[in-house]
Every structure is written in structure tokens, then in C-alpha cells.
Coordinates of C-alpha atoms in Angstrom, one line a residue:
M1 CA 0.4 0.2 0.2
S2 CA 2.7 1.9 0.4
R3 CA 3.3 2.5 -3.3
L4 CA 0.1 2.7 -4.0
L5 CA 0.1 6.1 -1.4
V6 CA 2.8 7.7 -3.2
L7 CA 1.5 7.0 -6.7
L8 CA -2.1 8.8 -5.2
A9 CA 0.1 11.4 -4.2
V10 CA 1.7 12.1 -7.7
V11 CA -2.1 11.9 -9.1
A12 CA -2.6 14.8 -7.2
L13 CA -0.4 16.2 -8.0
V14 CA -0.8 15.6 -12.1
A15 CA -4.6 16.5 -11.1
A16 CA -3.4 20.2 -9.5
G17 CA -0.3 20.4 -12.1
S18 CA -2.9 20.3 -14.9
S19 CA -5.6 23.1 -13.2
S20 CA -2.9 25.5 -11.6
S21 CA -4.2 28.0 -14.8
C22 CA -8.0 26.8 -14.1
G23 CA -8.6 29.1 -12.1
A24 CA -9.7 32.5 -13.7
W25 CA -8.2 35.4 -10.8
E26 CA -4.4 33.0 -12.3
L27 CA -3.1 32.0 -9.3
N28 CA 0.5 32.0 -9.2
I29 CA 1.3 28.8 -7.7
R30 CA 4.6 27.0 -8.7
M31 CA 4.1 23.0 -9.5
P32 CA 5.7 20.3 -10.4
T33 CA 6.1 20.8 -14.6
A34 CA 4.1 17.7 -16.3
R35 CA 7.2 15.6 -17.6
A36 CA 8.6 15.7 -13.6
V37 CA 5.7 13.8 -12.7
E38 CA 5.4 11.5 -15.9
E39 CA 8.8 10.1 -15.3
A40 CA 8.0 10.4 -10.8
A41 CA 5.4 7.9 -12.1
A42 CA 7.3 5.7 -14.5
R43 CA 9.7 5.1 -12.2
L44 CA 7.2 4.4 -9.8
L45 CA 5.7 2.0 -11.3
E46 CA 7.6 1.0 -13.6
R47 CA 5.9 -2.6 -13.7
D48 CA 2.4 -1.3 -13.8
V49 CA 0.0 -0.7 -16.2
A50 CA -1.5 2.1 -14.0
A51 CA 1.4 4.2 -15.3
P52 CA 0.0 4.6 -18.9
L53 CA -3.1 4.6 -17.6
I54 CA -2.5 8.0 -15.7
H55 CA -0.6 9.1 -19.2
A56 CA -3.6 8.3 -20.8
L57 CA -5.7 10.2 -19.0
R58 CA -4.2 13.3 -18.1
P59 CA -5.9 14.9 -21.3
L60 CA -8.9 14.6 -19.3
L61 CA -7.6 16.7 -16.2
G62 CA -9.6 19.9 -16.7
S63 CA -9.6 19.1 -20.9
G64 CA -12.7 21.9 -21.1
E65 CA -10.2 24.5 -20.6
D66 CA -6.8 23.6 -21.8
L67 CA -8.7 23.3 -24.7
G68 CA -10.6 26.3 -24.1
R69 CA -6.7 27.9 -24.5
R70 CA -5.2 26.1 -27.3
A71 CA -2.3 27.3 -29.6
G72 CA -3.9 29.6 -32.3
V73 CA -7.5 30.3 -30.7
P74 CA -8.9 30.8 -27.3
C75 CA -11.7 28.1 -28.3
D76 CA -13.4 28.6 -25.8
S77 CA -13.6 32.8 -26.3
W78 CA -14.2 32.3 -30.1
R79 CA -17.3 30.2 -29.0
L80 CA -19.3 32.7 -26.9
A81 CA -17.8 35.4 -30.4
V82 CA -20.3 33.5 -32.4
E83 CA -23.1 33.0 -30.3
A84 CA -23.0 37.4 -29.0
Y85 CA -22.9 37.8 -32.7
N86 CA -19.0 39.4 -33.3
K87 CA -17.4 36.2 -34.9
R88 CA -19.5 36.7 -38.7
D89 CA -19.2 34.9 -42.2
W90 CA -17.1 31.7 -41.1
K91 CA -16.6 28.8 -42.3
T92 CA -15.6 26.4 -41.0
V93 CA -14.5 25.8 -36.8
P94 CA -10.8 26.8 -36.3
A95 CA -8.6 23.8 -36.7
D96 CA -7.7 23.1 -33.5
C97 CA -10.7 23.9 -31.7
E98 CA -12.0 20.9 -33.1
D99 CA -11.6 18.3 -29.5
Y100 CA -12.8 21.9 -27.6
V101 CA -16.5 22.2 -29.4
G102 CA -16.5 17.9 -29.1
H103 CA -16.1 19.1 -25.6
Y104 CA -18.6 21.1 -25.9
M105 CA -21.8 19.4 -28.1
L106 CA -21.4 16.2 -26.4
G107 CA -22.2 16.6 -23.2
K108 CA -23.9 18.4 -20.6
H109 CA -22.7 22.1 -21.0
Y110 CA -24.4 22.9 -24.3
R111 CA -27.2 21.1 -23.1
R112 CA -27.4 23.2 -19.1
D113 CA -26.6 26.7 -22.5
S114 CA -29.9 25.5 -24.3
R115 CA -32.2 24.9 -20.9
V116 CA -31.2 27.9 -19.8
V117 CA -32.7 29.5 -23.0
V118 CA -35.5 27.6 -23.1
D119 CA -36.3 28.2 -19.4
E120 CA -36.1 31.8 -20.5
A121 CA -38.5 31.6 -23.5
V122 CA -40.8 29.5 -21.3
A123 CA -41.2 31.9 -18.7
Y124 CA -42.0 34.7 -21.7
A125 CA -44.7 32.5 -23.0
E126 CA -45.6 31.9 -19.9
G127 CA -46.5 35.8 -19.3
L128 CA -47.7 36.7 -22.8
K129 CA -51.9 37.5 -22.5
L130 CA -53.4 35.6 -25.7
A131 CA -56.1 37.6 -27.6
G132 CA -58.6 34.6 -27.6
N133 CA -58.0 34.5 -32.0
G134 CA -55.8 31.5 -31.7
K135 CA -53.6 34.3 -33.9
E136 CA -50.4 33.7 -31.8
V137 CA -47.7 31.4 -33.0
W138 CA -44.2 30.9 -32.1
V139 CA -41.4 30.0 -35.1
F140 CA -38.9 27.5 -34.3
D141 CA -36.1 26.7 -36.5
V142 CA -35.0 22.8 -37.7
D143 CA -32.0 22.3 -37.6
E144 CA -30.1 22.4 -34.3
T145 CA -32.8 23.7 -33.5
S146 CA -36.0 21.1 -33.5
L147 CA -33.8 18.2 -35.0
S148 CA -30.1 17.5 -34.0
N149 CA -27.6 16.9 -36.5
L150 CA -24.8 15.6 -33.9
P151 CA -25.0 12.4 -35.5
Y152 CA -23.1 13.6 -38.4
Y153 CA -21.4 16.2 -37.5
A154 CA -19.5 13.6 -35.0
K155 CA -18.1 11.7 -37.6
H156 CA -17.3 15.2 -40.3
G157 CA -14.9 17.1 -37.5
F158 CA -17.2 18.9 -35.2
G159 CA -17.4 22.2 -37.6
A160 CA -13.7 21.5 -38.6
R161 CA -14.2 20.5 -42.0
P162 CA -15.7 22.1 -45.4
Y163 CA -20.0 21.7 -45.3
N164 CA -19.9 18.7 -48.5
A165 CA -23.6 18.9 -49.1
T166 CA -23.7 15.5 -50.8
S167 CA -22.8 13.9 -47.2
F168 CA -25.8 16.1 -45.0
N169 CA -28.2 15.5 -47.4
E170 CA -27.8 12.0 -47.7
Y171 CA -27.7 12.0 -44.0
V172 CA -30.9 14.3 -43.8
L173 CA -32.1 12.1 -46.7
K174 CA -32.2 8.6 -43.6
G175 CA -34.9 10.9 -41.4
S176 CA -32.9 9.5 -38.4
A177 CA -31.8 13.3 -36.6
P178 CA -32.6 13.1 -32.9
A179 CA -35.3 15.9 -31.0
L180 CA -33.8 18.8 -29.0
P181 CA -35.0 17.3 -25.7
E182 CA -35.2 21.5 -24.5
T183 CA -37.2 22.7 -27.6
Q184 CA -39.5 20.1 -27.4
R185 CA -39.9 20.9 -23.7
L186 CA -41.0 24.8 -25.5
F187 CA -42.8 22.9 -28.5
R188 CA -45.4 21.3 -25.6
K189 CA -45.5 24.0 -23.6
L190 CA -46.6 26.3 -26.5
V191 CA -49.3 24.1 -27.6
S192 CA -50.5 23.8 -23.8
L193 CA -50.1 27.3 -24.5
G194 CA -52.9 27.4 -26.7
I195 CA -49.8 29.2 -28.9
K196 CA -49.4 27.2 -32.4
P197 CA -45.7 26.4 -33.1
V198 CA -44.2 27.0 -37.1
F199 CA -42.1 25.3 -38.5
L200 CA -39.5 27.0 -40.8
T201 CA -36.4 25.7 -42.5
G202 CA -33.1 26.6 -44.7
R203 CA -34.5 22.7 -46.1
G204 CA -35.5 22.4 -49.2
E205 CA -38.7 21.6 -50.6
D206 CA -37.6 18.6 -52.0
Q207 CA -37.2 17.3 -48.6
R208 CA -40.8 18.3 -47.1
S209 CA -41.7 14.5 -46.6
I210 CA -38.6 13.3 -45.1
T211 CA -38.5 16.5 -42.8
D212 CA -42.1 16.1 -41.8
V213 CA -41.3 12.0 -41.1
N214 CA -38.4 12.6 -38.3
L215 CA -40.5 15.4 -36.6
R216 CA -42.8 13.3 -36.1
R217 CA -41.0 10.2 -35.3
Q218 CA -39.0 12.6 -33.3
G219 CA -42.2 13.3 -30.9
Y220 CA -43.3 16.8 -32.5
S221 CA -46.6 16.9 -33.3
G222 CA -50.0 19.2 -34.0
W223 CA -48.1 22.5 -35.2
L224 CA -49.4 25.4 -38.1
E225 CA -47.4 25.2 -41.1
L226 CA -43.8 23.7 -42.0
L227 CA -42.6 26.0 -44.3
L228 CA -39.8 25.0 -47.3
K229 CA -36.9 27.2 -48.8
P230 CA -38.2 26.8 -52.6
L231 CA -35.8 25.1 -55.2
G232 CA -33.6 27.1 -56.7
F233 CA -34.0 30.4 -54.0
K234 CA -30.8 32.4 -54.2
G235 CA -30.9 35.1 -51.7
T236 CA -29.6 35.3 -47.6
A237 CA -31.0 33.3 -45.4
I238 CA -32.3 36.7 -43.4
G239 CA -33.5 37.1 -47.2
Y240 CA -35.9 33.7 -47.1
K241 CA -36.1 34.0 -44.0
S242 CA -38.1 37.7 -42.5
G243 CA -39.5 37.3 -46.0
E244 CA -41.6 33.9 -44.8
R245 CA -42.3 35.8 -41.3
Q246 CA -43.4 38.7 -43.5
K247 CA -46.8 36.6 -45.4
L248 CA -47.4 35.0 -41.7
V249 CA -48.5 38.7 -40.3
D250 CA -49.8 39.5 -43.2
A251 CA -51.4 36.4 -43.1
G252 CA -52.6 38.2 -39.9
Y253 CA -50.7 36.0 -37.4
V254 CA -48.9 37.7 -34.4
I255 CA -45.2 35.8 -34.3
V256 CA -45.3 36.1 -30.2
G257 CA -41.7 34.2 -30.4
N258 CA -38.8 33.3 -32.7
I259 CA -36.2 30.5 -31.7
G260 CA -33.1 29.4 -34.1
D261 CA -29.8 28.6 -33.3
Q262 CA -28.1 30.9 -36.0
W263 CA -28.5 35.2 -36.3
S264 CA -29.6 34.5 -39.4
D265 CA -32.3 32.9 -38.3
I266 CA -33.9 35.5 -35.6
L267 CA -32.6 38.2 -37.7
G268 CA -34.4 40.9 -40.0
K269 CA -37.8 42.0 -39.7
P270 CA -40.2 41.2 -38.7
E271 CA -39.2 39.3 -36.5
G272 CA -40.9 38.4 -33.7
A273 CA -42.1 39.7 -30.5
R274 CA -39.2 38.5 -29.0
T275 CA -35.9 36.3 -30.4
F276 CA -34.5 33.2 -28.4
K277 CA -31.0 32.3 -30.0
L278 CA -29.8 29.4 -29.5
P279 CA -26.1 27.4 -28.5
D280 CA -24.0 26.2 -31.8
P281 CA -20.7 27.0 -32.7
I282 CA -20.0 24.6 -35.3
D283 CA -23.1 26.0 -37.3
E284 CA -25.1 22.7 -37.4
I285 CA -24.1 20.2 -34.8
L286 CA -26.4 19.2 -31.8
F287 CA -27.1 16.7 -28.4
V288 CA -26.8 13.6 -29.2
S289 CA -26.6 10.8 -26.0
R290 CA -22.8 9.9 -25.3
R291 CA -23.6 6.5 -24.3
N292 CA -25.6 5.2 -27.1
A293 CA -22.4 6.5 -29.7
R294 CA -19.3 5.0 -27.6
S295 CA -21.2 1.7 -25.3
E296 CA -20.4 -0.6 -28.9
I297 CA -16.6 0.2 -28.5
I298 CA -16.9 -0.3 -24.7
D299 CA -18.3 -3.2 -25.1
G300 CA -16.0 -4.9 -27.3
Y301 CA -13.5 -5.4 -24.5
R302 CA -14.7 -7.8 -21.7
I303 CA -13.5 -6.2 -18.1
E304 CA -13.6 -8.1 -15.5
G305 CA -12.5 -8.2 -12.0
P306 CA -13.1 -6.2 -8.9
Y307 CA -14.5 -2.6 -9.6
L308 CA -16.1 -3.4 -12.9
D309 CA -19.9 -1.4 -12.9
L310 CA -18.0 1.6 -11.6
V311 CA -14.9 1.5 -14.0
S312 CA -17.4 0.5 -17.1
S313 CA -19.3 3.1 -15.9
L314 CA -16.8 5.7 -16.4
L315 CA -15.3 4.3 -19.8
R316 CA -18.5 5.0 -21.3
A317 CA -18.8 8.7 -19.4
L318 CA -15.1 9.5 -21.0
P319 CA -14.4 12.3 -23.3
L320 CA -12.0 10.7 -25.8
R321 CA -11.9 10.5 -29.2
Y322 CA -12.8 7.0 -30.5
T323 CA -9.4 5.5 -31.1
V324 CA -8.3 6.5 -27.0
Y325 CA -12.2 5.0 -26.1
Q326 CA -10.2 1.9 -27.7
R327 CA -6.5 2.0 -26.0
L328 CA -7.7 2.8 -23.1
A329 CA -10.1 -0.5 -23.1
R330 CA -8.3 -2.4 -23.9
A331 CA -5.7 -1.4 -21.2
V332 CA -8.0 -1.3 -18.4
A333 CA -9.0 -4.7 -19.6
M334 CA -5.5 -6.1 -18.9
A335 CA -4.8 -4.4 -15.5
T336 CA -4.6 -5.6 -12.3
A337 CA -7.1 -5.2 -9.5
T338 CA -4.2 -1.8 -8.4
A339 CA -4.6 -1.0 -11.3
K340 CA -8.6 -0.4 -11.9
L341 CA -8.2 1.1 -8.1
I342 CA -6.1 3.9 -9.4
F343 CA -8.1 4.6 -12.8
L344 CA -11.8 5.4 -10.8
L345 CA -8.4 7.4 -8.5
V346 CA -8.2 9.3 -10.8
A347 CA -11.3 9.7 -12.4
L348 CA -12.5 11.3 -9.2
V349 CA -10.0 13.6 -9.2
G350 CA -10.9 14.0 -12.9
A351 CA -14.4 15.4 -12.5
G352 CA -13.5 17.5 -9.7
S353 CA -10.6 18.7 -12.0
S354 CA -13.0 19.9 -15.0
C355 CA -12.3 23.1 -15.3
G356 CA -15.9 23.7 -17.2
S357 CA -15.6 20.7 -18.9
A358 CA -18.4 20.3 -20.8
W359 CA -17.9 16.8 -20.7
E360 CA -18.9 16.9 -17.0
L361 CA -16.9 13.1 -16.7
M362 CA -19.1 12.1 -14.0
P363 CA -22.4 12.6 -12.0
T364 CA -22.1 13.8 -8.4
A365 CA -24.1 10.6 -7.1
A366 CA -21.7 8.8 -9.3
G367 CA -18.7 10.8 -7.9
A368 CA -19.6 10.3 -4.8
V369 CA -20.1 6.2 -5.0
V370 CA -16.3 6.5 -6.3
Q371 CA -15.4 7.9 -2.9
A372 CA -16.9 6.0 -1.2
T373 CA -15.8 3.0 -2.7
A374 CA -12.0 4.5 -2.2
A375 CA -13.0 5.0 1.1
R376 CA -13.3 1.7 2.2
L377 CA -10.9 -0.2 -0.1
M378 CA -8.0 2.3 1.2
K379 CA -9.2 1.7 5.0
E380 CA -5.1 2.8 5.9
D381 CA -4.9 5.0 3.4
V382 CA -7.1 7.6 4.3
P383 CA -5.0 10.4 4.7
A384 CA -4.9 10.1 1.1
A385 CA -8.2 9.8 0.4
A386 CA -8.5 12.9 2.6
T387 CA -6.2 14.9 0.6
I388 CA -7.6 13.8 -3.1
H389 CA -11.1 15.1 -1.7
A390 CA -9.7 18.3 0.1
L391 CA -8.6 19.3 -3.5
R392 CA -11.3 19.0 -5.1
P393 CA -13.3 22.3 -4.4
L394 CA -9.6 23.9 -5.3
V395 CA -9.1 22.0 -8.9
G396 CA -10.9 23.6 -11.5
S397 CA -12.4 26.3 -9.1
A398 CA -13.4 28.9 -11.7
G399 CA -15.7 25.6 -13.5
D400 CA -17.3 24.4 -10.2
L401 CA -18.0 27.6 -9.5
G402 CA -20.0 27.6 -13.3
R403 CA -22.1 24.5 -11.8
R404 CA -22.9 26.0 -8.0
A405 CA -26.9 24.9 -6.7
G406 CA -29.7 27.4 -7.7
V407 CA -28.6 29.0 -11.3
P408 CA -25.3 27.0 -14.1
C409 CA -23.6 30.6 -14.0
D410 CA -21.3 29.6 -17.0
S411 CA -24.6 29.2 -19.3
W412 CA -26.6 32.2 -17.5
R413 CA -23.6 34.1 -18.3
L414 CA -23.9 33.1 -22.2
A415 CA -27.7 33.5 -21.9
V416 CA -26.6 37.3 -21.1
E417 CA -23.9 38.0 -23.7
A418 CA -26.4 35.8 -26.8
Y419 CA -29.2 38.8 -24.8
N420 CA -31.7 35.7 -24.0
K421 CA -31.3 37.1 -20.4
R422 CA -32.9 40.1 -20.5
D423 CA -33.9 42.6 -18.2
W424 CA -32.5 41.1 -15.5
K425 CA -31.7 43.1 -12.1
T426 CA -28.9 41.8 -10.8
V427 CA -26.1 38.5 -10.7
P428 CA -27.8 35.8 -9.4
A429 CA -26.7 35.5 -5.1
N430 CA -24.5 31.8 -6.0
C431 CA -23.0 33.9 -8.5
E432 CA -21.0 35.7 -7.4
N433 CA -17.8 34.0 -7.1
Y434 CA -18.1 32.8 -10.8
V435 CA -18.3 36.0 -11.8
G436 CA -15.3 37.3 -9.9
H437 CA -13.4 35.1 -10.7
Y438 CA -14.1 35.4 -14.6
M439 CA -13.5 39.8 -14.3
L440 CA -10.2 39.6 -12.7
G441 CA -8.9 37.0 -14.5
G442 CA -7.1 36.4 -18.1
H443 CA -10.9 34.4 -19.6
Y444 CA -12.5 38.1 -19.0
R445 CA -9.7 39.8 -21.0
R446 CA -9.7 36.3 -23.7
D447 CA -13.0 38.0 -24.0
S448 CA -12.3 41.3 -25.3
R449 CA -10.1 40.2 -27.1
V450 CA -11.1 38.0 -29.2
V451 CA -14.1 40.8 -29.9
V452 CA -11.3 43.0 -30.9
D453 CA -9.2 41.2 -33.2
E454 CA -12.7 41.2 -35.4
A455 CA -13.1 44.8 -35.1
V456 CA -9.5 45.6 -36.0
A457 CA -9.7 42.8 -39.0
Y458 CA -12.9 45.1 -39.8
A459 CA -11.8 48.0 -39.5
E460 CA -8.7 47.1 -41.5
G461 CA -10.5 45.4 -44.3
L462 CA -12.7 49.1 -44.6
K463 CA -12.9 50.9 -47.8
L464 CA -12.7 55.1 -47.0
G465 CA -14.5 57.8 -48.5
G466 CA -11.5 59.8 -48.2
H467 CA -13.8 62.6 -46.5
G468 CA -13.2 62.1 -42.6
K469 CA -16.9 62.0 -42.1
E470 CA -16.1 57.8 -41.5
V471 CA -16.5 57.3 -38.0
W472 CA -16.8 54.6 -35.4
V473 CA -19.4 54.6 -31.6
F474 CA -18.0 54.1 -28.7
D475 CA -19.7 53.7 -25.1
I476 CA -18.0 54.6 -21.8
D477 CA -18.8 52.1 -18.7
E478 CA -16.9 48.8 -19.2
T479 CA -16.2 49.3 -22.7
T480 CA -14.0 52.5 -22.4
L481 CA -12.6 52.7 -19.3
S482 CA -13.4 49.7 -16.6
N483 CA -15.1 50.1 -13.1
L484 CA -14.8 47.0 -12.0
P485 CA -12.2 48.6 -9.0
Y486 CA -16.3 49.5 -7.3
Y487 CA -17.5 46.4 -8.1
A488 CA -15.5 43.8 -6.9
T489 CA -15.3 46.1 -3.7
H490 CA -19.5 45.3 -4.5
G491 CA -20.6 42.3 -4.6
F492 CA -19.6 42.2 -8.7
G493 CA -23.0 42.7 -9.8
T494 CA -25.3 40.4 -7.0
K495 CA -26.2 43.4 -4.5
P496 CA -28.8 46.1 -6.1
Y497 CA -27.4 48.9 -8.1
N498 CA -26.6 52.1 -5.7
A499 CA -26.5 55.6 -7.6
T500 CA -25.4 57.2 -5.0
A501 CA -22.3 54.7 -4.2
F502 CA -21.6 54.4 -8.3
D503 CA -21.9 58.4 -8.7
E504 CA -18.9 58.9 -5.4
Y505 CA -17.0 56.3 -8.0
V506 CA -17.3 57.8 -11.4
L507 CA -16.9 61.5 -9.5
E508 CA -13.6 60.5 -8.5
G509 CA -12.5 59.8 -11.8
S510 CA -9.8 56.8 -11.3
A511 CA -11.3 54.2 -13.7
P512 CA -8.9 52.4 -15.4
V513 CA -8.5 51.7 -18.5
L514 CA -9.6 48.6 -20.8
P515 CA -6.5 48.2 -23.4
E516 CA -8.4 45.7 -25.4
T517 CA -11.1 48.7 -26.2
Q518 CA -7.8 51.4 -26.3
R519 CA -6.1 48.8 -28.6
L520 CA -9.0 49.3 -31.1
F521 CA -9.3 53.2 -30.7
E522 CA -5.4 53.8 -31.4
K523 CA -5.9 52.2 -34.5
L524 CA -8.9 53.4 -35.9
I525 CA -7.1 56.9 -34.7
S526 CA -4.3 55.8 -37.4
L527 CA -6.2 55.0 -40.4
G528 CA -8.5 58.0 -39.8
I529 CA -11.8 57.0 -38.6
K530 CA -13.1 59.1 -35.9
P531 CA -14.2 58.0 -33.0
V532 CA -17.4 59.4 -31.3
F533 CA -17.9 58.5 -27.4
L534 CA -21.6 58.1 -26.6
T535 CA -22.4 57.4 -23.1
G536 CA -25.2 57.3 -20.8
R537 CA -23.5 59.1 -17.6
T538 CA -25.5 62.7 -18.1
E539 CA -23.8 66.2 -18.6
D540 CA -23.3 67.7 -14.8
K541 CA -20.3 64.6 -15.2
R542 CA -18.6 65.8 -18.8
A543 CA -15.8 67.1 -16.6
I544 CA -14.6 64.3 -15.0
T545 CA -15.2 62.1 -17.9
V546 CA -13.7 63.6 -20.5
S547 CA -10.1 64.2 -17.3
N548 CA -10.6 60.5 -16.5
L549 CA -10.3 60.0 -20.4
R550 CA -7.0 61.4 -20.8
S551 CA -5.0 60.2 -17.6
Q552 CA -6.1 57.2 -18.9
G553 CA -4.2 57.6 -22.7
Y554 CA -7.1 58.1 -24.7
S555 CA -7.1 61.6 -27.1
G556 CA -8.1 62.9 -30.4
W557 CA -12.4 61.7 -30.7
L558 CA -14.4 64.4 -32.4
E559 CA -17.2 64.1 -29.8
L560 CA -18.3 62.5 -26.6
L561 CA -21.8 62.5 -26.7
L562 CA -23.5 62.5 -22.9
K563 CA -27.4 62.2 -21.4
P564 CA -28.8 65.7 -20.9
A565 CA -30.1 65.4 -16.7
G566 CA -33.7 64.8 -16.9
F567 CA -33.9 62.2 -20.4
K568 CA -37.1 59.8 -19.6
G569 CA -36.3 57.7 -22.3
T570 CA -35.0 54.4 -22.5
A571 CA -31.0 54.4 -23.6
I572 CA -32.1 52.4 -26.9
A573 CA -34.1 55.3 -27.4
Y574 CA -31.1 57.8 -25.6
K575 CA -28.1 56.5 -28.3
S576 CA -29.7 55.5 -31.2
G577 CA -31.2 59.2 -31.4
E578 CA -27.6 59.8 -30.8
R579 CA -26.4 58.5 -33.8
Q580 CA -29.0 59.2 -36.0
K581 CA -28.0 62.8 -35.1
L582 CA -24.8 61.7 -36.7
V583 CA -25.5 59.9 -39.2
D584 CA -27.8 63.5 -40.2
A585 CA -25.0 65.7 -39.7
G586 CA -22.9 63.7 -42.5
Y587 CA -21.3 61.3 -40.6
V588 CA -20.8 57.9 -41.7
I589 CA -21.6 55.2 -38.7
V590 CA -18.7 52.3 -40.0
G591 CA -18.7 50.9 -36.6
N592 CA -20.3 50.3 -32.7
I593 CA -19.4 48.5 -29.7
G594 CA -20.5 49.0 -26.1
D595 CA -21.5 45.8 -24.0
Q596 CA -24.4 46.5 -23.8
W597 CA -27.4 45.2 -26.7
S598 CA -28.6 48.6 -26.1
D599 CA -25.8 50.3 -27.8
I600 CA -26.1 48.9 -30.2
L601 CA -29.5 48.1 -30.9
G602 CA -32.1 50.7 -32.4
K603 CA -31.5 52.0 -36.1
P604 CA -29.0 53.1 -37.5
E605 CA -27.0 50.9 -35.4
G606 CA -24.3 51.9 -37.9
A607 CA -22.5 49.4 -40.7
R608 CA -21.8 46.8 -38.0
T609 CA -21.4 46.5 -34.0
F610 CA -19.6 44.9 -31.7
K611 CA -21.0 43.4 -27.9
L612 CA -18.2 42.9 -25.5
P613 CA -19.0 41.3 -22.9
D614 CA -20.3 42.6 -19.5
P615 CA -22.2 40.3 -16.9
L616 CA -21.4 42.8 -14.0
Y617 CA -24.7 44.4 -14.9
Y618 CA -28.2 45.1 -18.1
I619 CA -29.1 48.6 -18.6
G620 CA -32.4 47.8 -20.6

């Protein structure tokens, strides 16, 4: 057992080392290098099968977060940029994000994100007052909204390969696409409320029969219409879908809701009274059972001996490519009883150190069973078991906080950024630490960097008129200047807004710069595009705002527009009105960036808008 005790210590180091960068606060903890840990394990267990097992499992420890920071592009930030409509016109998932997207789509993270969106949609629908004339309808997209094509995309690179119309249509014609359970829950709720569902899909008319069959086979029934794209249609998706929605309105229907996985599903007038954007980082991919997809491979190896049920369950739950499953199943089949126990313990640590890994290595109940089993089998090694238990809350704390009781905080944040969550007053109380981790660490900066990278690339590609009339609108708070020093001492948005305390902070004129926004600002100046500040701050704060901006290195802007004292309208009305004045004065708004949707909604928005992350507060 002494050898086992030493090995457990090594496992704990591996887990801690693999997750030392997980916390959003980027704590500076020095850990042994991965190579040193591997060499130590090899020396201690030269004759034990457990060593290769540990090596094979190491990529799982914190895999979601590690994959989110792979070379080339921060994949988690890329996904957020897609969902918040900052990343547009992309053809494929970045090649180095294939595994990350697979982790996200095949696990509980995608389901959690979808559940939060549908929860909002259901709450909205239940609050509607219907006219009683049977004319209220709700528009549903089909692919990646009502039916899932994940079985197809799981075999075709999770969106990392170019779209192949031939092979995809072959899959569609099988009529085997599974239902998205969260969307189906919304569908059934609407039918029970008397709201008529309408399917509006980009599939062609020649696929009407198989689409109808697939929908009915998956439990959908009672819809009003199934609208498919006419053969030979040459326009854009937005043009087609908005045109079909207009026909519904012209026929006397009221579109009370509209849900889809693509922005093209919900943009273009008439959008509907309320829109909802389901997550989809691969353009076309959906939820499918992990267990069904992998059981054949696992069952191809006979696993016998102690802990059989636990080992088999873990193998089915672990997030690996199929070829790795084969190697791992073979290794476990040949492993000694001790090696199987080590496998269980490593998986237990991995489950606690997922750093937000979307694959949710083990359910909480399973983790408790494994922990109890380990305690019984290792009575003389209780100190080691206790050490692992103590480490679990520390390993991947940001990811754990994202799944705290009450609300999945990471999914809540995505709903905020994708404009599914609206009119909220405070951050959920149980998400205070999660938001603090996010805002104070590298994650927030990475997400902002991806947005600004898109904005800079867009600006560099513009062809200017040469008349000096191109302008770019900037919000100030949480866009140009950061109020994080204030919010860090006021609950990270979990406490109700205190105008007096916040104004006192603003009047100090000490708000630091947001470096990514400043990078964009300076790039625009160099290109000859004039920045315009448009803020919800009031005119009585002009002097301190100018002073704060200049002290943080901003200069050369065209105008600083502040809200008139006593203005009673909405933020959208105020800001769109000020932008209209710019247009009336002959300026061309080539870009518009802010942290709130109210900064970038309302005509004229500008030729292109960019939404910076901000889970601290909502302005409608």
C-alpha cells in the first residue's frame, strides 16, 4: 500500500498541475512540470499498468479549459464571439478547436446552455396574454434547433471540415435526426398554452416529406405550418426567413416568439415580439447521447474483476476520441485490481478538476459512489483519500462555480451575452464568486481580445471615402473605461444598483482603461476613422469624464456625447437618437462597440456592431 499511497500523491499533483491555470484569478502557484510528474510516475510504477493509464487520462484533467486555450485561438472565447454575433461569416470551426467543440457539444455544457435559453422562453411564453383568436404563433428553426445533426457532425470533424452538401443531404434523407429535448419541452409548452408552432427551415422543398416524417418520429405534432425554402432560391438566409415571417404577419398571425440556433434565424423584420438564440458553435450540430455512441466500442473489450461496474460506467462517461477509447478499454481490460482502483481515483480527481469541461466527466452521485468505494478499499490510506477530497474544490474552481446550486453560472453568462437573458436586475447571488473569477482573471481579457481582433480586422478592411466623415461609436463604462474596482467591492453585480455610491466612484475619475478597447481606438485613429464617445453618463459628469479619459491615454476623439439631465426614455432610444444626429450631420457610422445590447441596438446601429462581454449589469 505504500507504493499506492505514493502514487496517489503523484495523481494529486498531476491533477493540481493540470489545473493550476484553471482559476480565472490566475493564481501564481508553482507546480512540478508535467514531465517531472510523468517521470516520477514511471520510476515508481515500472511494472504497473496504472502508469500508462494515468498518462492516457491526463488530457482529461481540466480538458475543457485547457482546450479553450489552445494555440492559435482561445476556443472558449471564439465560441462566445460566435454566440454574441461578434464572429461572422466564418466557414469552419478553427482546426485546433475541433476537440474543444466536441467536448462542448457531446457533454452537459451544451445541454445546460440550451436549458437556460429555453427556461427564459418558457417563462416569457407563460407570461403572455393571448388574444383568444388563435392567431399567436411561434417560429421554430429545424436543424440544430428542433432536430439535431450531431450524429453527422461527430463523424465529420465537429464543423472543422468544409461543409459537404452531398454527404449532409444523405444524412438528412435518412430521417434519423434526434430531437433536441429542451426545444421539444418549449414546443409542448406552447401547444398547451394555445400558441401555434410554425417550422421555418432552410431545407429545400424536396426534403418536405422526410422532414415531416423525422419531426413526427421524434415526437413533434400539432404544428401549424412547415415552411421550406423554394428550390432555386438565391437570396440570403435572412432574406428568405424574414420574407416568410412577413407572409405570416400578412396572413393575420402574430409572431409572439422566434427561436433558432443561427442569428440568420432571428434577424430581419419582422423578427417576432421576442427572439431566442440557441447555442451552436459549429453551424450545424446538436445533442446526442454519449452512451449510445460509445457503448459498442467499450463492449468490444471484456472487462472483468473488481470494480467492474464502476470502471465500465467511467469508461462510458469519459470524453475521449474513439481511437483513444479503444486503447483505454484494452488497457483497463488487462489491468490489475490495483490499476483499476487507481483508474477510479484518477477519474474521481478528473471529475473534480474539469475546469468547466463541457463533458462533465462524472455525475455528482457517481463521484460520491467512487469516493465511498475508495474509502472502504483503502482504510489504511485515509490521509491520501482525504487529501484528494480536499483538493477537489480547488481544482478547476471556475468550472465548479459555473455549476453551483440555483443556476448554472456559465450558462447564465452566455444567455446574457447572447441576449437571451434580458431585464435582469442583479447577478444571481450564487454566481458572485463565478463572476469575480471571470472578471478578475484572464478569461474576461481573452474574450474581449477576440472581439477586438474581429473589430480591428473589419476596420482594416474598410475602404474609406476620403472625406473624413467615417466615425466609430464607443460606449464608455465597461467598454472604454472599467468600473471593476467599484464592482469588486460591491458584490460583482449581485447587489442592487446604488446610484449614490456609483456616482461617488465615477466622480473620483480613477476608472482604469480597458486595454483591448484602447488598442482598437488607437488603430482607428491611425486609419483615419474618428472615434465618438456616446455614453449614458449625464452632462453634469462631462468634466470628470474628459479628465478620466485623458488620464488613461485617450485623445483625438471627435465628440463626447452625454445624456441630457432629466432624459426619461430608454437607453436604446437615447443612443439611437444620438446616432441619428450623427448621420443627419453627414457622418457615416462604420462601427459601433459597447458592452450592453442597448449600446448597439436601434437604428441606425452602424455598418457593423460589436458586443464586449459584461456579466455585471444590464441596461435596457
